[in-house]
mmCIF file of C-alpha atoms and ligand atoms in Angstrom:
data_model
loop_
_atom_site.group_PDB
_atom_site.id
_atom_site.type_symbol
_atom_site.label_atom_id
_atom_site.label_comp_id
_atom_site.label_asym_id
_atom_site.label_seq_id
_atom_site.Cartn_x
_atom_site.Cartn_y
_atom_site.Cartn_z
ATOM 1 C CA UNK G 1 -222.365 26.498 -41.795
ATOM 2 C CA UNK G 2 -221.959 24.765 -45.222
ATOM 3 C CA UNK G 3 -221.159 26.185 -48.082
ATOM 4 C CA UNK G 4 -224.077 25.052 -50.032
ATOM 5 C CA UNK G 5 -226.386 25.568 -46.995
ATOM 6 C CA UNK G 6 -229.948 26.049 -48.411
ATOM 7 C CA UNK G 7 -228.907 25.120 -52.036
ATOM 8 C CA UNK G 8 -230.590 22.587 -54.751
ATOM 9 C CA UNK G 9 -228.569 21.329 -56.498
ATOM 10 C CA UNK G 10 -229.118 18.812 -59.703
ATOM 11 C CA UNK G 11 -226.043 16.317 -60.635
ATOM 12 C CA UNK G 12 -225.938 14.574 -63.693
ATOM 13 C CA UNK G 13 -224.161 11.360 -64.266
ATOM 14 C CA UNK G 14 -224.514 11.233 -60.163
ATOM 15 C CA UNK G 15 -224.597 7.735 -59.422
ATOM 16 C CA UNK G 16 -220.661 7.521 -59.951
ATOM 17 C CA UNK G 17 -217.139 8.944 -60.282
ATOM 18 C CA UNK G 18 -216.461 12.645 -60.349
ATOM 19 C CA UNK G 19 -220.507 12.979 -60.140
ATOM 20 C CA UNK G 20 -221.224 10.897 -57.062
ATOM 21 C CA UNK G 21 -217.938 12.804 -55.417
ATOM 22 C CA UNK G 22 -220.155 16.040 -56.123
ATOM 23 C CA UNK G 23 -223.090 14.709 -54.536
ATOM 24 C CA UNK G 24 -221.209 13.528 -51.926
ATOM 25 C CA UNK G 25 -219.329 17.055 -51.000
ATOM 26 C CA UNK G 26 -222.431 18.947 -52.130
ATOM 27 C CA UNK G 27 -224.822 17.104 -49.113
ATOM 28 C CA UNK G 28 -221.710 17.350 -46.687
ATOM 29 C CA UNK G 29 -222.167 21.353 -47.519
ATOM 30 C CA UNK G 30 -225.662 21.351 -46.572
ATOM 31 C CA UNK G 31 -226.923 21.056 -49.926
ATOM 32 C CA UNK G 32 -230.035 19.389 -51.172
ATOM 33 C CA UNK G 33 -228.865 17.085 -54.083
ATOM 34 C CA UNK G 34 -230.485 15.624 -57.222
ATOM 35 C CA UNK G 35 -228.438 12.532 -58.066
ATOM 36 C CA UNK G 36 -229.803 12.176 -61.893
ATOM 37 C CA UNK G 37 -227.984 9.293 -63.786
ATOM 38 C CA UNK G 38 -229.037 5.943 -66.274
ATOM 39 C CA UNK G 39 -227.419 3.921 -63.780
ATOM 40 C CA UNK G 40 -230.620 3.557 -61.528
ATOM 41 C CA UNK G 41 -229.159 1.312 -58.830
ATOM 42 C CA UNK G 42 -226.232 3.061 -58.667
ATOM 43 C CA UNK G 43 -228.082 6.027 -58.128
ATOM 44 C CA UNK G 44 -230.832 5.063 -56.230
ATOM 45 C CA UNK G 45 -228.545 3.701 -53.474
ATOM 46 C CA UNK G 46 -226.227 6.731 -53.657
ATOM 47 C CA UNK G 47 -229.389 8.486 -52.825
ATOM 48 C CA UNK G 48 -230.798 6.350 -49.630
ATOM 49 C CA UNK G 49 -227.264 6.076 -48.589
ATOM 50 C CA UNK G 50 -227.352 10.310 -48.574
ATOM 51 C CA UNK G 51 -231.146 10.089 -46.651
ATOM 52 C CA UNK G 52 -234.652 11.221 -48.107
ATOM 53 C CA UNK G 53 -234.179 14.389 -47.207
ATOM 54 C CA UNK G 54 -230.697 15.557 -48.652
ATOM 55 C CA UNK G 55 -231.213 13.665 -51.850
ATOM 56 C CA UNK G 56 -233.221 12.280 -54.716
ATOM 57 C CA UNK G 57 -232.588 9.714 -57.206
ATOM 58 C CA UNK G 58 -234.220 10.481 -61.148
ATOM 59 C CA UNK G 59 -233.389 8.128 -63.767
ATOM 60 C CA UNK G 60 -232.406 10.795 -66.465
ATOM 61 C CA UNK G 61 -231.056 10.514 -69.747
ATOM 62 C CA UNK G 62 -229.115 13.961 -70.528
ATOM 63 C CA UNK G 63 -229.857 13.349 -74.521
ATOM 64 C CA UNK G 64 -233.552 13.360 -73.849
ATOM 65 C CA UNK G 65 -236.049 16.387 -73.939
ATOM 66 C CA UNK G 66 -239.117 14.424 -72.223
ATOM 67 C CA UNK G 67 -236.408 13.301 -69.586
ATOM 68 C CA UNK G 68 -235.175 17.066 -68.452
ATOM 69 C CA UNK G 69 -238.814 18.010 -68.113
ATOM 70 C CA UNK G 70 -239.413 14.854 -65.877
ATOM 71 C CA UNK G 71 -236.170 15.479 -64.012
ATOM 72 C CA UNK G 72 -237.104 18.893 -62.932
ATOM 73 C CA UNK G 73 -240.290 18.645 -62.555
ATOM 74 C CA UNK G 74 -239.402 15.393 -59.791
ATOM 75 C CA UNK G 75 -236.230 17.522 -58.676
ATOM 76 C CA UNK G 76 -239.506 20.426 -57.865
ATOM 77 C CA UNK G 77 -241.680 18.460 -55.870
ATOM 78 C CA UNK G 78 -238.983 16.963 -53.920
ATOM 79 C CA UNK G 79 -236.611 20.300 -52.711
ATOM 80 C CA UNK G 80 -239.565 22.667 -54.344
ATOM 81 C CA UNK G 81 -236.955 24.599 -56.694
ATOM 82 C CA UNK G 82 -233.562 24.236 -58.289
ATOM 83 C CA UNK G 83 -230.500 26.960 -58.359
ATOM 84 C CA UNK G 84 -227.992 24.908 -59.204
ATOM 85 C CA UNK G 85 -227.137 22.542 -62.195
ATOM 86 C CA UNK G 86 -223.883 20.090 -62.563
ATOM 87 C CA UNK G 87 -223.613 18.900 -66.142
ATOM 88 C CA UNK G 88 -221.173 16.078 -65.438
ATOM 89 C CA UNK G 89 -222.683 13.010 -67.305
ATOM 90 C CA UNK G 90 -220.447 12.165 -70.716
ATOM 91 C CA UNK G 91 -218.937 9.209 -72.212
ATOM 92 C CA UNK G 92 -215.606 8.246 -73.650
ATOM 93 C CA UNK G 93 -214.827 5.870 -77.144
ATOM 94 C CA UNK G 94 -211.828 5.595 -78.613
ATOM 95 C CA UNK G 95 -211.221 5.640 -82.161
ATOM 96 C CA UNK G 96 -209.310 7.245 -85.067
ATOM 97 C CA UNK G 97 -211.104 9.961 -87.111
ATOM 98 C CA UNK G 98 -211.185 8.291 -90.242
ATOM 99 C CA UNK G 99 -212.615 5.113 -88.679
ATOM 100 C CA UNK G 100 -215.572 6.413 -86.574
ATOM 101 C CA UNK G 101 -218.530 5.180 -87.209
ATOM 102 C CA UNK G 102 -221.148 8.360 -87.340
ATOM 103 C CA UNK G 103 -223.377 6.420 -84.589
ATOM 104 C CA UNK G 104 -220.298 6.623 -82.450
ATOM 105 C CA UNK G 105 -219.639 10.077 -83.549
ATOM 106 C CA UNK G 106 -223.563 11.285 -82.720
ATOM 107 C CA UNK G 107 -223.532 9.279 -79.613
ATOM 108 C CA UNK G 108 -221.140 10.790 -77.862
ATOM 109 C CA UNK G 109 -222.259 14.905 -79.141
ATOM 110 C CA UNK G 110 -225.496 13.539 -77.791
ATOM 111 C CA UNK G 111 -224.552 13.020 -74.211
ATOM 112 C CA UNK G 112 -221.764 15.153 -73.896
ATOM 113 C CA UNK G 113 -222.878 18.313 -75.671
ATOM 114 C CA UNK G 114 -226.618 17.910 -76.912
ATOM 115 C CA UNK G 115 -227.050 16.348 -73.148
ATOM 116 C CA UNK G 116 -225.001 20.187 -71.477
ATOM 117 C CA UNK G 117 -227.288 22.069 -74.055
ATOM 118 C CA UNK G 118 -230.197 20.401 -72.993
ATOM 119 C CA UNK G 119 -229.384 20.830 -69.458
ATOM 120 C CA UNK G 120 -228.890 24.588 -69.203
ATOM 121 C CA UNK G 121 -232.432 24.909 -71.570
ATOM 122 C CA UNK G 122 -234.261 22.833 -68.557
ATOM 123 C CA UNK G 123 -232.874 24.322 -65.442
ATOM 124 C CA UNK G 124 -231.926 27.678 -66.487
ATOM 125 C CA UNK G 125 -235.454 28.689 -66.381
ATOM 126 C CA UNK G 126 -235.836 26.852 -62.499
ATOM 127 C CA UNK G 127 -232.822 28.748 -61.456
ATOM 128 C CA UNK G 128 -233.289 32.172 -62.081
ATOM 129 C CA UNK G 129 -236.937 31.925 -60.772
ATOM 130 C CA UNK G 130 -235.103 30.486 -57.527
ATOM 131 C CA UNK G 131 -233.504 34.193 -57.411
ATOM 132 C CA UNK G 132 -230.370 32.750 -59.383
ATOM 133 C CA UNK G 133 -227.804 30.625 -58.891
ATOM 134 C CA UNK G 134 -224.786 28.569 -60.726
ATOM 135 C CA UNK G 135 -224.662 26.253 -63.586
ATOM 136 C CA UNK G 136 -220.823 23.936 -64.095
ATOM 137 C CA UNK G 137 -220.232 22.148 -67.421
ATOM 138 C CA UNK G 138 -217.937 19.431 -67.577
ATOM 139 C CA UNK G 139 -215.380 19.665 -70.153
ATOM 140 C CA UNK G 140 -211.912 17.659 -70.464
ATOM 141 C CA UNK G 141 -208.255 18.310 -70.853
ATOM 142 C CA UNK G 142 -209.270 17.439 -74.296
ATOM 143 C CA UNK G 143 -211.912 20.458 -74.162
ATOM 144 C CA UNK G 144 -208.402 22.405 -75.060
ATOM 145 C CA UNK G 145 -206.012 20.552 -77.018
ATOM 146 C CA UNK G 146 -205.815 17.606 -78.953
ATOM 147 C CA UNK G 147 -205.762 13.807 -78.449
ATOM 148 C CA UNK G 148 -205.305 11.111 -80.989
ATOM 149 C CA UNK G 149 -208.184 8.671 -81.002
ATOM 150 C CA UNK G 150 -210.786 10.837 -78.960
ATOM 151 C CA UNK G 151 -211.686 13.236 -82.033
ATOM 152 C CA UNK G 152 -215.621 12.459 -81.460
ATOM 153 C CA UNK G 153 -214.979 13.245 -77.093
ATOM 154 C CA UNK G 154 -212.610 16.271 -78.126
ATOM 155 C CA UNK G 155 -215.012 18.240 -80.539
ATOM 156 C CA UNK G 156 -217.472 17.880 -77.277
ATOM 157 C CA UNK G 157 -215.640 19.414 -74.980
ATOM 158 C CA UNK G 158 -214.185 21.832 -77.217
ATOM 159 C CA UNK G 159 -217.984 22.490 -77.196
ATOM 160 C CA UNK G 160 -218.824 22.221 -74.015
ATOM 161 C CA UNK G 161 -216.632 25.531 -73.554
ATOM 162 C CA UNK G 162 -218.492 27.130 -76.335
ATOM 163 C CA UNK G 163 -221.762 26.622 -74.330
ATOM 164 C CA UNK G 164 -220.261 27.792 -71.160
ATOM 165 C CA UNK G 165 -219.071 31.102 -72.684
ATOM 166 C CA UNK G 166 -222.550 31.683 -74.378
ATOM 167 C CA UNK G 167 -224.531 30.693 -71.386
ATOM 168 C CA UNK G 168 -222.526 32.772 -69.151
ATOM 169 C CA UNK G 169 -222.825 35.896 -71.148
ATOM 170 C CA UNK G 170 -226.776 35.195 -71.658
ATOM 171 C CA UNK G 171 -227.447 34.094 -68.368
ATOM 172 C CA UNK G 172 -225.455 36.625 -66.227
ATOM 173 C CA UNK G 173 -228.291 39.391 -66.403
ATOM 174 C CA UNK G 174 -230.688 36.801 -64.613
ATOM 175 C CA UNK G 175 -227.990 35.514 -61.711
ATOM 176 C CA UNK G 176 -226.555 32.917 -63.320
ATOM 177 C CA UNK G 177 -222.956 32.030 -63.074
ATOM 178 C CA UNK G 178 -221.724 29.442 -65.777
ATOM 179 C CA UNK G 179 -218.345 28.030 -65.460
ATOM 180 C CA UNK G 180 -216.624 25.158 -67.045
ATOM 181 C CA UNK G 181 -213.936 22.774 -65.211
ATOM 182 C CA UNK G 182 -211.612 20.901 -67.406
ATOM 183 C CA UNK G 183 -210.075 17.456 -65.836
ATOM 184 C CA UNK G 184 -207.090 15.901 -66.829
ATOM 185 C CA UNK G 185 -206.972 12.438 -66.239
ATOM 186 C CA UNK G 186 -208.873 10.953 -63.261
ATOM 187 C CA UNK G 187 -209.608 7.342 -61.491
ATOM 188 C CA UNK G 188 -212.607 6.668 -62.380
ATOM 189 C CA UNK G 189 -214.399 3.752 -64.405
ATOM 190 C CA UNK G 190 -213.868 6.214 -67.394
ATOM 191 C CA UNK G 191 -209.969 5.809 -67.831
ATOM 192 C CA UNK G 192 -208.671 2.598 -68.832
ATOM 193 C CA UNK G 193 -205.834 1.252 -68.419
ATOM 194 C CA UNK G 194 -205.971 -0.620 -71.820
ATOM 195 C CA UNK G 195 -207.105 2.704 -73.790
ATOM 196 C CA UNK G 196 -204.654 5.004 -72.599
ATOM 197 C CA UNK G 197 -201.912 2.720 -73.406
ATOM 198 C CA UNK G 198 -202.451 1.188 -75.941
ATOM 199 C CA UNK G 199 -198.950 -0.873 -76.170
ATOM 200 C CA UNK G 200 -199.602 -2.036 -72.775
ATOM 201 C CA UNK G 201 -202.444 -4.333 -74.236
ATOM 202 C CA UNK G 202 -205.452 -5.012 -71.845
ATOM 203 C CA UNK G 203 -204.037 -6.452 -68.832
ATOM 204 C CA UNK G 204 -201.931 -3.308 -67.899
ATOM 205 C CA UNK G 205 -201.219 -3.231 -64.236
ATOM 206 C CA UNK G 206 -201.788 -1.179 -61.558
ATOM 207 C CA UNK G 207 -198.056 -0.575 -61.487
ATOM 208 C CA UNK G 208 -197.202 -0.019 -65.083
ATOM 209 C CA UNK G 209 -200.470 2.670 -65.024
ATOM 210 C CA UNK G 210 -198.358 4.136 -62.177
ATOM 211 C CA UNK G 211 -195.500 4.100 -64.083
ATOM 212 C CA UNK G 212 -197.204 5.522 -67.025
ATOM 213 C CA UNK G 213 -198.625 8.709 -65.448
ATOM 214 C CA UNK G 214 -195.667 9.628 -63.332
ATOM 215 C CA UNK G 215 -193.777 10.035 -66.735
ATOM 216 C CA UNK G 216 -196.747 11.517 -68.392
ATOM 217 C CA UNK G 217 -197.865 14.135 -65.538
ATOM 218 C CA UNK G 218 -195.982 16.874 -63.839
ATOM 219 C CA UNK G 219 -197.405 16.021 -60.243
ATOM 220 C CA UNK G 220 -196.432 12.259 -61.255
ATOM 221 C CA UNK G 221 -200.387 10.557 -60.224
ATOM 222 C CA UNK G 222 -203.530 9.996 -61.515
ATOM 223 C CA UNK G 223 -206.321 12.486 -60.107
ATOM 224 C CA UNK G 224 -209.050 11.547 -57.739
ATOM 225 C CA UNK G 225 -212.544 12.246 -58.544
ATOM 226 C CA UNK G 226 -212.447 14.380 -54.705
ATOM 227 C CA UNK G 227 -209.902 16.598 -56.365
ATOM 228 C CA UNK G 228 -212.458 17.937 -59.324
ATOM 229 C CA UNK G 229 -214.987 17.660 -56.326
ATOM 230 C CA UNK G 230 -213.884 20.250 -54.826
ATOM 231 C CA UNK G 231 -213.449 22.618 -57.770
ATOM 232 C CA UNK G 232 -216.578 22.563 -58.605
ATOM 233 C CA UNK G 233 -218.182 23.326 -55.665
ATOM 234 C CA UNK G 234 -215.857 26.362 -55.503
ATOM 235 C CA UNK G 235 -217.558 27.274 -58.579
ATOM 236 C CA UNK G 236 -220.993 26.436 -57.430
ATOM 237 C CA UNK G 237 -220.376 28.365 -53.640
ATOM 238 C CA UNK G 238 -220.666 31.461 -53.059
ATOM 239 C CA UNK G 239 -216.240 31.689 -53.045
ATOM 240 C CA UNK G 240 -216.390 32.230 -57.055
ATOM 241 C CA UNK G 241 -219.315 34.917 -56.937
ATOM 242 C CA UNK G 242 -217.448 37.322 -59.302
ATOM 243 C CA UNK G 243 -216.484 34.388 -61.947
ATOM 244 C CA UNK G 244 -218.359 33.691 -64.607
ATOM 245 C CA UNK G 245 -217.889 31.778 -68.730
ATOM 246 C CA UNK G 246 -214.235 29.829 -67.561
ATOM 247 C CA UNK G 247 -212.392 26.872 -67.917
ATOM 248 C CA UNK G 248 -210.752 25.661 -64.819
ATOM 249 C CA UNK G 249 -208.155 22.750 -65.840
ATOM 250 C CA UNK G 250 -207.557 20.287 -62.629
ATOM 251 C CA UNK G 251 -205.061 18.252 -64.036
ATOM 252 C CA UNK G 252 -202.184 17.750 -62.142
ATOM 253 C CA UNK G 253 -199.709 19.515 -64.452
ATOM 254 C CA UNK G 254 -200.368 18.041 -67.960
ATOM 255 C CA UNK G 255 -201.313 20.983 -69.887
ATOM 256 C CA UNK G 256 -198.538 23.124 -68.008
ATOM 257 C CA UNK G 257 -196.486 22.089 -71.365
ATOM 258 C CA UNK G 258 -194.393 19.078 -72.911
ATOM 259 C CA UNK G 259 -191.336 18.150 -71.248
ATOM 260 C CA UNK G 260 -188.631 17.101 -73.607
ATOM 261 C CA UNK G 261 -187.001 14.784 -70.552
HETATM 262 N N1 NAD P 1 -212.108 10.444 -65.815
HETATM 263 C C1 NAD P 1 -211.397 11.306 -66.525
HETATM 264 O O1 NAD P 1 -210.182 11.156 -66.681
HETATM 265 C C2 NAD P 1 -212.062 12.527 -67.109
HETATM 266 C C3 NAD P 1 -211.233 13.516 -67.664
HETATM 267 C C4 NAD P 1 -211.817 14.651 -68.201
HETATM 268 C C5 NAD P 1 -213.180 14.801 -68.200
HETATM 269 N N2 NAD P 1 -213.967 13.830 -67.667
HETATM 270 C C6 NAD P 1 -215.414 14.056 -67.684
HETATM 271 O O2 NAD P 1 -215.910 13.985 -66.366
HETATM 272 C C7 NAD P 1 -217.279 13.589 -66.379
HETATM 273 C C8 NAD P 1 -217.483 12.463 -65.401
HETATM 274 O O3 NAD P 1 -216.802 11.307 -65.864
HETATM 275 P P1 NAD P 1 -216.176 10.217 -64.872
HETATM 276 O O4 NAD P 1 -214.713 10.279 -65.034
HETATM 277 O O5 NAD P 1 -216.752 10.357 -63.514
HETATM 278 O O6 NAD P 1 -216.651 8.862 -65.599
HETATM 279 P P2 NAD P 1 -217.764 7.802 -65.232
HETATM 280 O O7 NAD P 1 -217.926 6.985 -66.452
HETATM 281 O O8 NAD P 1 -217.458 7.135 -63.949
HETATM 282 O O9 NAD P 1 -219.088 8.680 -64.973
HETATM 283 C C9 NAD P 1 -219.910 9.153 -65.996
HETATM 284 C C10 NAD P 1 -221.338 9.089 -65.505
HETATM 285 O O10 NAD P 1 -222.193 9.605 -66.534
HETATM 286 C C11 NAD P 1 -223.302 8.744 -66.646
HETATM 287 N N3 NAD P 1 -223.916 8.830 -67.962
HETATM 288 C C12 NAD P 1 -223.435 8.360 -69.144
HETATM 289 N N4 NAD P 1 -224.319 8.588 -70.124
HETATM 290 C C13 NAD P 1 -225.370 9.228 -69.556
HETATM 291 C C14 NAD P 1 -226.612 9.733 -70.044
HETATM 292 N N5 NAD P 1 -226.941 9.609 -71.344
HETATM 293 N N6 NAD P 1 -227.433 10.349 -69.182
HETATM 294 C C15 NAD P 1 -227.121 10.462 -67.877
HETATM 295 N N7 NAD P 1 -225.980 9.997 -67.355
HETATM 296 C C16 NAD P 1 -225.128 9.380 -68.186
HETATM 297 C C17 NAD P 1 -222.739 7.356 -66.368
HETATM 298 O O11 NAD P 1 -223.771 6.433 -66.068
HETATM 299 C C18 NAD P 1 -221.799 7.647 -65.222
HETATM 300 O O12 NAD P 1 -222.456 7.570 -63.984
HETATM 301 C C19 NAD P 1 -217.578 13.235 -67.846
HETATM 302 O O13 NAD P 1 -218.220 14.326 -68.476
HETATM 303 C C20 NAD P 1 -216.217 13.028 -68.444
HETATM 304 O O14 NAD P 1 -216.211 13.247 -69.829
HETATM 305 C C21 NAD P 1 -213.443 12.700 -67.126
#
């Protein structure tokens, strides 16, 4: 028995990192699995890889209204309903306040948050005439404190939690859980090297990035995408059925507090 036995599941920003780890552990729990991303040969061979009958590939762009109505209507004909919805897509850029650019700025709301809100509008509808079901936003470490040069990504996850609360509260009356997981910092093609350090120039090492997080993170590592994986299909199984509008941090220690050695 899997956990997601009998589930449909639709995964944004699927075709890689934390996403394709959730399509990956959502099939392995006998769930059905929309892998939705931009990247569509990423995504598309995610999805043969998976087989025709565990998952689909749709080329979806979270900022998009004609997109979410495409998505689900595909995501209908192929698994004939969706209950469950992983807003995962969202992009990174690095700058100080006072030198964003407001196409940077309304790039990233539109993806990270406009792209969440979007999402829960689309398949909220799908999943509570599927009898219910769970929704998990993506926020950051940075959904809940501060970080220079990632005001733009901050606000959005800071919003991201907003939604989640809302959502949870609206949504609960019509079998909808809503959570929110919060990752700290985690291999993927999102964190570089160069970015996080910015002293380190761009041709920081493997080893100095080792070096770098076991100072910076209580457990001492980087996370693996597997690790936030595996939280959020706790919040998408039936294990978190009495949990509903929270942020769960997976981050290895980092907001546990500063240490001053
Ligand atoms: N990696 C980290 O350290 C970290 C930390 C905290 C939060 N997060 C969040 O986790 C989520 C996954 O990021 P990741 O680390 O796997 O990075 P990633 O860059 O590997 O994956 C992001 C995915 O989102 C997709 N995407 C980007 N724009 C999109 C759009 N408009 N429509 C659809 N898909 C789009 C990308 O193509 C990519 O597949 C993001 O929301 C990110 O903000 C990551």
């Amino acid at each position: 028995m899997g956990k997601l036995d009998g589930r449909v599941v639709l995964v944004t920003g699927a075709a890689r990192g934390q996403g394709e780890q959730e399509a990956r552990l959502f099939a392995a729990e006998g769930a059905r699995v929309v892998v939705a991303d931009v990247l569509v040969e990423q995504g598309e061979a995610l999805a043969r890889e998976l087989g025709e009958s565990v998952a689909r590939f749709v080329r979806l762009d979270v900022g998009s209204e004609e997109d979410w109505a495409a998505a689900v209507a595909e995501a209908g004909e192929a698994f004939g309903k969706i209950d469950g919805l992983v807003n995962n897509a969202g992009i990174l850029r690095f700058n100080e306040l006072v030198d964003t650019p407001l196409a940077e700025f309304e790039q990233v709301v539109r993806v990270n948050m406009t792209g969440a809100f979007l999402g829960i509008r689309a398949v909220a509808p799908q999943i509570e005439a599927a009898g219910g079901g769970t929704i998990v936003n993506t926020s950051s470490y940075t959904g809940l404190t501060g970080m220079p040069l990632v005001g733009a990504y901050a606000a959005t996850k800071h919003a991201v939690l907003g939604l989640t609360k809302v959502a949870a509260m609206e949504l609960a009356g019509k079998g909808i859980r809503v959570n929110a997981v919060c990752p700290g910092a985690v291999d993927t093609a999102m964190t570089n090297p160069a970015l996080l350090d910015p002293d380190a120039g761009p041709t920081t090492s493997g080893a100095a990035l080792e070096a770098y997080y076991r100072k910076l993170l209580p457990m001492g590592r980087i996370g693996r995408p597997e690790e936030v994986a595996a939280l959020v299909l706790f919040l998408t199984c039936d294990d978190s059925s009495y949990i509903t509008g929270q942020p769960f941090v997976v981050d290895g220690g980092w907001l546990a507090g500063v240490s001053p050695f």
